[in-house]
Amino acid sequence: MDSRLQQALSSALDDFEPAPGFRHYGRLVRVTGLTLEVVGCQLVMGQRCRVDCAGGATLLAEVVGFNRDVSYLMPLQPMSGLYAGARVLPIPGEETIRVGDHLLGRVLDGLLQPLDGRPLAEAGERVSLMSSPPNPLLRTPVREPLDVGVRAINGLLTVGKGQRLGLFAGSGVGKSMLLGMMTRNTTAQIVVVGLIGERGREVREFIEHSLGSEGLARAVVIAAPADQSPLMRLRAAQLCHRIAEYFREQGQDVLLLMDSLTRYAQAQREIALAIGEPPATRGYPPSVFSMLTQLVERAGNGMAPNGSLSAFYTVLAEGDDQQDPVVDAARAILDGHIVLTRRLAEEGHYPAIDIGASVSRVMPQVVPAEWQSLAVTLRQLWGRYQQVRELLPLGGYQAGADPQMDEAVQRYPAIAALLQQGIHEVTPLADAPAGLRQALGRQG
Ligand SMILES: Nc1ncnc2c1ncn2[C@@H]1O[C@H](COP(=O)(O)OP(=O)(O)OP(=O)(O)O)[C@@H](O)[C@H]1O
Ligand SMILES: [Mg+2]
């Protein structure tokens, strides 16, 4: 071909733009479990698509993997009416959400649709759904304490603004109640609650009983119960982090409570196994642990002059199961853990926090030395008392042999009274040192 003609042709081709309204689409070729296989269209990881369903309905799905020219999608909504060869239309552009004060007091799902029956105003700022954690060297260090209004935590496991803690407990030992108390009592200006993968009944119970109307007023609740697709559960967890990050960027002190991190890990396990990632640790594929770290890293402080984002993640830990890889991973990536035990709950000691097994790694940086030393003394006495606890009712403990043990036994009622707290009782952080001194019988 004439070279001039070739040049003219190729420049004409460069100028060619697809006709407006022209859309690529793929075809659904296979469905196994929750995995949709799509061919005939180039799809990007994480891209959202609409799948045509019988009867004119559509299903929202997201690309979670691919194998050669087959893309794997997972649904974000309940699947029904899928058929072979259905059209799969990619939704162009990056996904954005509208965040702002209009979300306060609302209960929403992972797609930011209201669950409380009231319409959601088209207000707020448009931000991208995805975000990455701030540069670790530019983050504001954890320096100030955060009041959570729970004596045992304020006094002995002081939380710093920007700290991330795990709440390790088995089922039914008072996790939801404790989260509810913190939501109502904290001095943080905004509370974001993520109810991920728990029973549907719990969502309503948590909102009505644990949170109450005062707690809900400055909270945003994102719920994705267990019956929702694993992708929706992941998304809801990411969404509550994004909302919390937004309020942090607005200079607010934010408290994020996520129940539970274990269910988040299980949702990622379901997805990873479905698309063929081999299981490694106790059925969990390796991607689960990197996803956990990525999620948790988004909490914490931002860069100055941002506010703070402190977070509590509940982790299901039945008995003394140290084998659970999620428990291990969570311990390693969080800046402290609060352990709730069934033994204390059975004794009616609520919140059932095992002081000896719990630790706040930032406490020494956020409280004065005297406070820290009172807390250490109280912990020691608590520990000593536990050694003889079972002997006492049998008369197997003789006073006089060990002065510290005697003090532990004598002080225990006062210590237990300090650590127990009624659901509707509030004790501010400022009262913590005095409370410790009183329980230890020291002068102020
Ligand atoms: N501070 C408290 N004071 C008195 N009772 C409490 C307190 N906290 C928890 N309880 C009791 O413990 C029960 C279980 O609490 P909760 O529902 O918070 O547990 P959970 O760990 O969230 O359970 P699940 O694993 O089922 O989600 C409550 O119904 C209540 O009777
Ligand atoms: Mg619960």
mmCIF file with all atom_site columns, N, CA and C and ligand atoms in Angstrom, residues 170-177 179 195 198-199 202 205-206 210 259 314 316, ligand 2:
data_model
loop_
_atom_site.group_PDB
_atom_site.id
_atom_site.type_symbol
_atom_site.label_atom_id
_atom_site.label_alt_id
_atom_site.label_comp_id
_atom_site.label_asym_id
_atom_site.label_entity_id
_atom_site.label_seq_id
_atom_site.pdbx_PDB_ins_code
_atom_site.Cartn_x
_atom_site.Cartn_y
_atom_site.Cartn_z
_atom_site.occupancy
_atom_site.B_iso_or_equiv
_atom_site.pdbx_formal_charge
_atom_site.auth_seq_id
_atom_site.auth_comp_id
_atom_site.auth_asym_id
_atom_site.auth_atom_id
_atom_site.pdbx_PDB_model_num
ATOM   1  N  N  . GLY A 1 170 ? -16.170 -14.739 73.461 1.00 0.00 ? 170 GLY A N  1
ATOM   2  C  CA . GLY A 1 170 ? -17.028 -15.782 72.912 1.00 0.00 ? 170 GLY A CA 1
ATOM   3  C  C  . GLY A 1 170 ? -18.422 -15.205 72.713 1.00 0.00 ? 170 GLY A C  1
ATOM   4  N  N  . SER A 1 171 ? -19.383 -16.086 72.399 1.00 0.00 ? 171 SER A N  1
ATOM   5  C  CA . SER A 1 171 ? -20.718 -15.554 72.144 1.00 0.00 ? 171 SER A CA 1
ATOM   6  C  C  . SER A 1 171 ? -21.457 -15.318 73.461 1.00 0.00 ? 171 SER A C  1
ATOM   7  N  N  . GLY A 1 172 ? -22.260 -14.276 73.472 1.00 0.00 ? 172 GLY A N  1
ATOM   8  C  CA . GLY A 1 172 ? -23.146 -14.009 74.602 1.00 0.00 ? 172 GLY A CA 1
ATOM   9  C  C  . GLY A 1 172 ? -22.476 -13.562 75.883 1.00 0.00 ? 172 GLY A C  1
ATOM   10 N  N  . VAL A 1 173 ? -21.280 -12.990 75.830 1.00 0.00 ? 173 VAL A N  1
ATOM   11 C  CA . VAL A 1 173 ? -20.654 -12.536 77.070 1.00 0.00 ? 173 VAL A CA 1
ATOM   12 C  C  . VAL A 1 173 ? -20.702 -11.017 77.230 1.00 0.00 ? 173 VAL A C  1
ATOM   13 N  N  . GLY A 1 174 ? -21.413 -10.360 76.338 1.00 0.00 ? 174 GLY A N  1
ATOM   14 C  CA . GLY A 1 174 ? -21.637 -8.927  76.548 1.00 0.00 ? 174 GLY A CA 1
ATOM   15 C  C  . GLY A 1 174 ? -20.906 -7.989  75.603 1.00 0.00 ? 174 GLY A C  1
ATOM   16 N  N  . LYS A 1 175 ? -20.528 -8.475  74.423 1.00 0.00 ? 175 LYS A N  1
ATOM   17 C  CA . LYS A 1 175 ? -19.835 -7.599  73.459 1.00 0.00 ? 175 LYS A CA 1
ATOM   18 C  C  . LYS A 1 175 ? -20.743 -6.461  73.009 1.00 0.00 ? 175 LYS A C  1
ATOM   19 N  N  . SER A 1 176 ? -21.957 -6.836  72.571 1.00 0.00 ? 176 SER A N  1
ATOM   20 C  CA . SER A 1 176 ? -22.854 -5.811  72.021 1.00 0.00 ? 176 SER A CA 1
ATOM   21 C  C  . SER A 1 176 ? -23.199 -4.772  73.084 1.00 0.00 ? 176 SER A C  1
ATOM   22 N  N  . MET A 1 177 ? -23.434 -5.240  74.305 1.00 0.00 ? 177 MET A N  1
ATOM   23 C  CA . MET A 1 177 ? -23.769 -4.308  75.392 1.00 0.00 ? 177 MET A CA 1
ATOM   24 C  C  . MET A 1 177 ? -22.626 -3.330  75.618 1.00 0.00 ? 177 MET A C  1
ATOM   25 N  N  . LEU A 1 179 ? -20.254 -2.443  73.495 1.00 0.00 ? 179 LEU A N  1
ATOM   26 C  CA . LEU A 1 179 ? -20.151 -1.518  72.356 1.00 0.00 ? 179 LEU A CA 1
ATOM   27 C  C  . LEU A 1 179 ? -21.219 -0.438  72.473 1.00 0.00 ? 179 LEU A C  1
ATOM   28 N  N  . LEU A 1 195 ? -22.131 -3.326  61.695 1.00 0.00 ? 195 LEU A N  1
ATOM   29 C  CA . LEU A 1 195 ? -22.633 -4.625  62.166 1.00 0.00 ? 195 LEU A CA 1
ATOM   30 C  C  . LEU A 1 195 ? -22.480 -5.587  60.995 1.00 0.00 ? 195 LEU A C  1
ATOM   31 N  N  . GLU A 1 198 ? -23.365 -10.486 61.501 1.00 0.00 ? 198 GLU A N  1
ATOM   32 C  CA . GLU A 1 198 ? -24.017 -11.057 62.675 1.00 0.00 ? 198 GLU A CA 1
ATOM   33 C  C  . GLU A 1 198 ? -25.463 -11.408 62.314 1.00 0.00 ? 198 GLU A C  1
ATOM   34 N  N  . ARG A 1 199 ? -26.182 -11.981 63.280 1.00 0.00 ? 199 ARG A N  1
ATOM   35 C  CA . ARG A 1 199 ? -27.569 -12.352 62.971 1.00 0.00 ? 199 ARG A CA 1
ATOM   36 C  C  . ARG A 1 199 ? -28.430 -11.117 62.726 1.00 0.00 ? 199 ARG A C  1
ATOM   37 N  N  . GLU A 1 202 ? -30.053 -9.395  65.627 1.00 0.00 ? 202 GLU A N  1
ATOM   38 C  CA . GLU A 1 202 ? -29.156 -8.598  66.462 1.00 0.00 ? 202 GLU A CA 1
ATOM   39 C  C  . GLU A 1 202 ? -29.099 -7.139  66.069 1.00 0.00 ? 202 GLU A C  1
ATOM   40 N  N  . GLU A 1 205 ? -31.925 -5.408  67.729 1.00 0.00 ? 205 GLU A N  1
ATOM   41 C  CA . GLU A 1 205 ? -31.689 -5.423  69.172 1.00 0.00 ? 205 GLU A CA 1
ATOM   42 C  C  . GLU A 1 205 ? -30.618 -4.421  69.554 1.00 0.00 ? 205 GLU A C  1
ATOM   43 N  N  . PHE A 1 206 ? -29.549 -4.409  68.767 1.00 0.00 ? 206 PHE A N  1
ATOM   44 C  CA . PHE A 1 206 ? -28.443 -3.507  69.066 1.00 0.00 ? 206 PHE A CA 1
ATOM   45 C  C  . PHE A 1 206 ? -28.913 -2.056  69.002 1.00 0.00 ? 206 PHE A C  1
ATOM   46 N  N  . SER A 1 210 ? -29.137 -1.650  72.873 1.00 0.00 ? 210 SER A N  1
ATOM   47 C  CA . SER A 1 210 ? -27.776 -1.262  73.257 1.00 0.00 ? 210 SER A CA 1
ATOM   48 C  C  . SER A 1 210 ? -27.503 0.202   72.929 1.00 0.00 ? 210 SER A C  1
ATOM   49 N  N  . ASP A 1 259 ? -18.454 -4.894  64.565 1.00 0.00 ? 259 ASP A N  1
ATOM   50 C  CA . ASP A 1 259 ? -18.834 -6.189  65.123 1.00 0.00 ? 259 ASP A CA 1
ATOM   51 C  C  . ASP A 1 259 ? -19.248 -7.068  63.944 1.00 0.00 ? 259 ASP A C  1
ATOM   52 N  N  . THR A 1 314 ? -14.593 -6.299  67.224 1.00 0.00 ? 314 THR A N  1
ATOM   53 C  CA . THR A 1 314 ? -14.814 -7.497  68.027 1.00 0.00 ? 314 THR A CA 1
ATOM   54 C  C  . THR A 1 314 ? -14.265 -8.701  67.273 1.00 0.00 ? 314 THR A C  1
ATOM   55 N  N  . LEU A 1 316 ? -14.269 -12.968 67.533 1.00 0.00 ? 316 LEU A N  1
ATOM   56 C  CA . LEU A 1 316 ? -14.864 -14.107 68.224 1.00 0.00 ? 316 LEU A CA 1
ATOM   57 C  C  . LEU A 1 316 ? -13.761 -15.044 68.681 1.00 0.00 ? 316 LEU A C  1
HETATM 58 MG MG . MG  B 2 .   ? -23.640 -9.309  70.031 1.00 0.00 ? 2   MG  B MG 1
#
